[in-house]
């Protein structure tokens, strides 16, 4: 739900002011990076006790000195100029200031985290890397300085302020997941090796597990600092919702499905293929189990976060999961068709096609249930969902992509048919020439046909809402029910800006979208107050001196 409040429109900045800020912040960003590189080089030489300050690398020392003592004063002078200008609230409200803080904070936290965790991991292995430690110290200072600026009310950006914790939180989540999979996968590897080949277990497996756990711990601390402490979770915006759906839901689901699909493949391989050693067959299983478990945790956590967001975000989650499941299931179908066609080729009849067949089967077994649960093909589609922009864009996108892939596949099949016909001494069977693109063509044609049929049925059952005339500029919607479907319908049919005022009393069964659209039909005025509910009651009142009102009971 989006609730807008009246705000004062800022004065449109002059073009020269925009250009000035852009140049200033690009220069400041460049100077800060140059100074940090120079200080890192100097500090690295001080921490390295094995060589003298200059050593044999005179060029590197000269570069660090130039970066520090030339760019440093310039950065300080330009930073002081920017600091003074931030006394004006209009400067803090510019997009360029928010973008600068987001860019330099992101570079600083990423460089600091990678350098610190890399130095700590090498230290666990008994190796001291002064350059990495120096880089971590310097960039930690840059990050802390800009973090203070970001949190200070007198200098905090008034626009794009959520970018700083959002980027840091998702980077920390990546480190947390990657390190966790590495640590858990190493433990599972040790357990599998102890079961299959106890003699081959080395004494250094714990080192990689400890290093991976260290990376995961560092990423977890960074994620908690940005996501929980800095309340990136509680800063809903369009960009935050995109990151939540793509990285949290999509990334978690892909990681989980990859691990689960590999696990199913290994289980099927053990059950139906005894030709290879057990240790070789089970080799991908530990990492797959770790990826499946951690991906499921990430997926589940962000699903809980999504349930607290708007209807549009929840619908986006379903569509993304449906798309992931559809891609996996279509790939499985294509591989199965490919393997079945290969079995009919005499040159491959005696070969072992079980890996190809099991790969397609495992992909289908894992992805098809996800698509079924997310898309719900057997469920009744409501008018609001059918008319939603997300569902229609999804259907058109899937149909369009499938049609393009099918067209390209047809061209590949035609090319291979002509090439096979024109070859004087064809060594391969015709089916072997076209079996892979035929499998892909079958899967994409099936996908395109199904989604085109769904789109056509939606259009026939729920035609687009016809805009009412005349257009209304502003509608204040007062309702105790879910305002998202009503506000979307009002905006769609009238083009009006919709402000939602929620009632104190919740209304479980409010008026339908069709009744609200019907109530607006024929009503004229610049601003309208629309009272939706309780129950099916609708009242439309013209505001600001406009005449005319309509009541529907």
mmCIF file of C-alpha atoms in Angstrom, residues 236-244:
data_model
loop_
_atom_site.group_PDB
_atom_site.id
_atom_site.type_symbol
_atom_site.label_atom_id
_atom_site.label_comp_id
_atom_site.label_asym_id
_atom_site.label_seq_id
_atom_site.Cartn_x
_atom_site.Cartn_y
_atom_site.Cartn_z
ATOM 1 C CA UNK A 236 10.500 0.284 1.333
ATOM 2 C CA UNK A 237 11.029 1.748 -2.110
ATOM 3 C CA UNK A 238 10.818 0.562 -5.693
ATOM 4 C CA UNK A 239 14.559 -0.154 -5.823
ATOM 5 C CA UNK A 240 14.480 -1.933 -2.461
ATOM 6 C CA UNK A 241 11.578 -4.089 -3.639
ATOM 7 C CA UNK A 242 13.445 -5.022 -6.822
ATOM 8 C CA UNK A 243 16.507 -6.075 -4.809
ATOM 9 C CA UNK A 244 14.316 -7.996 -2.386
#
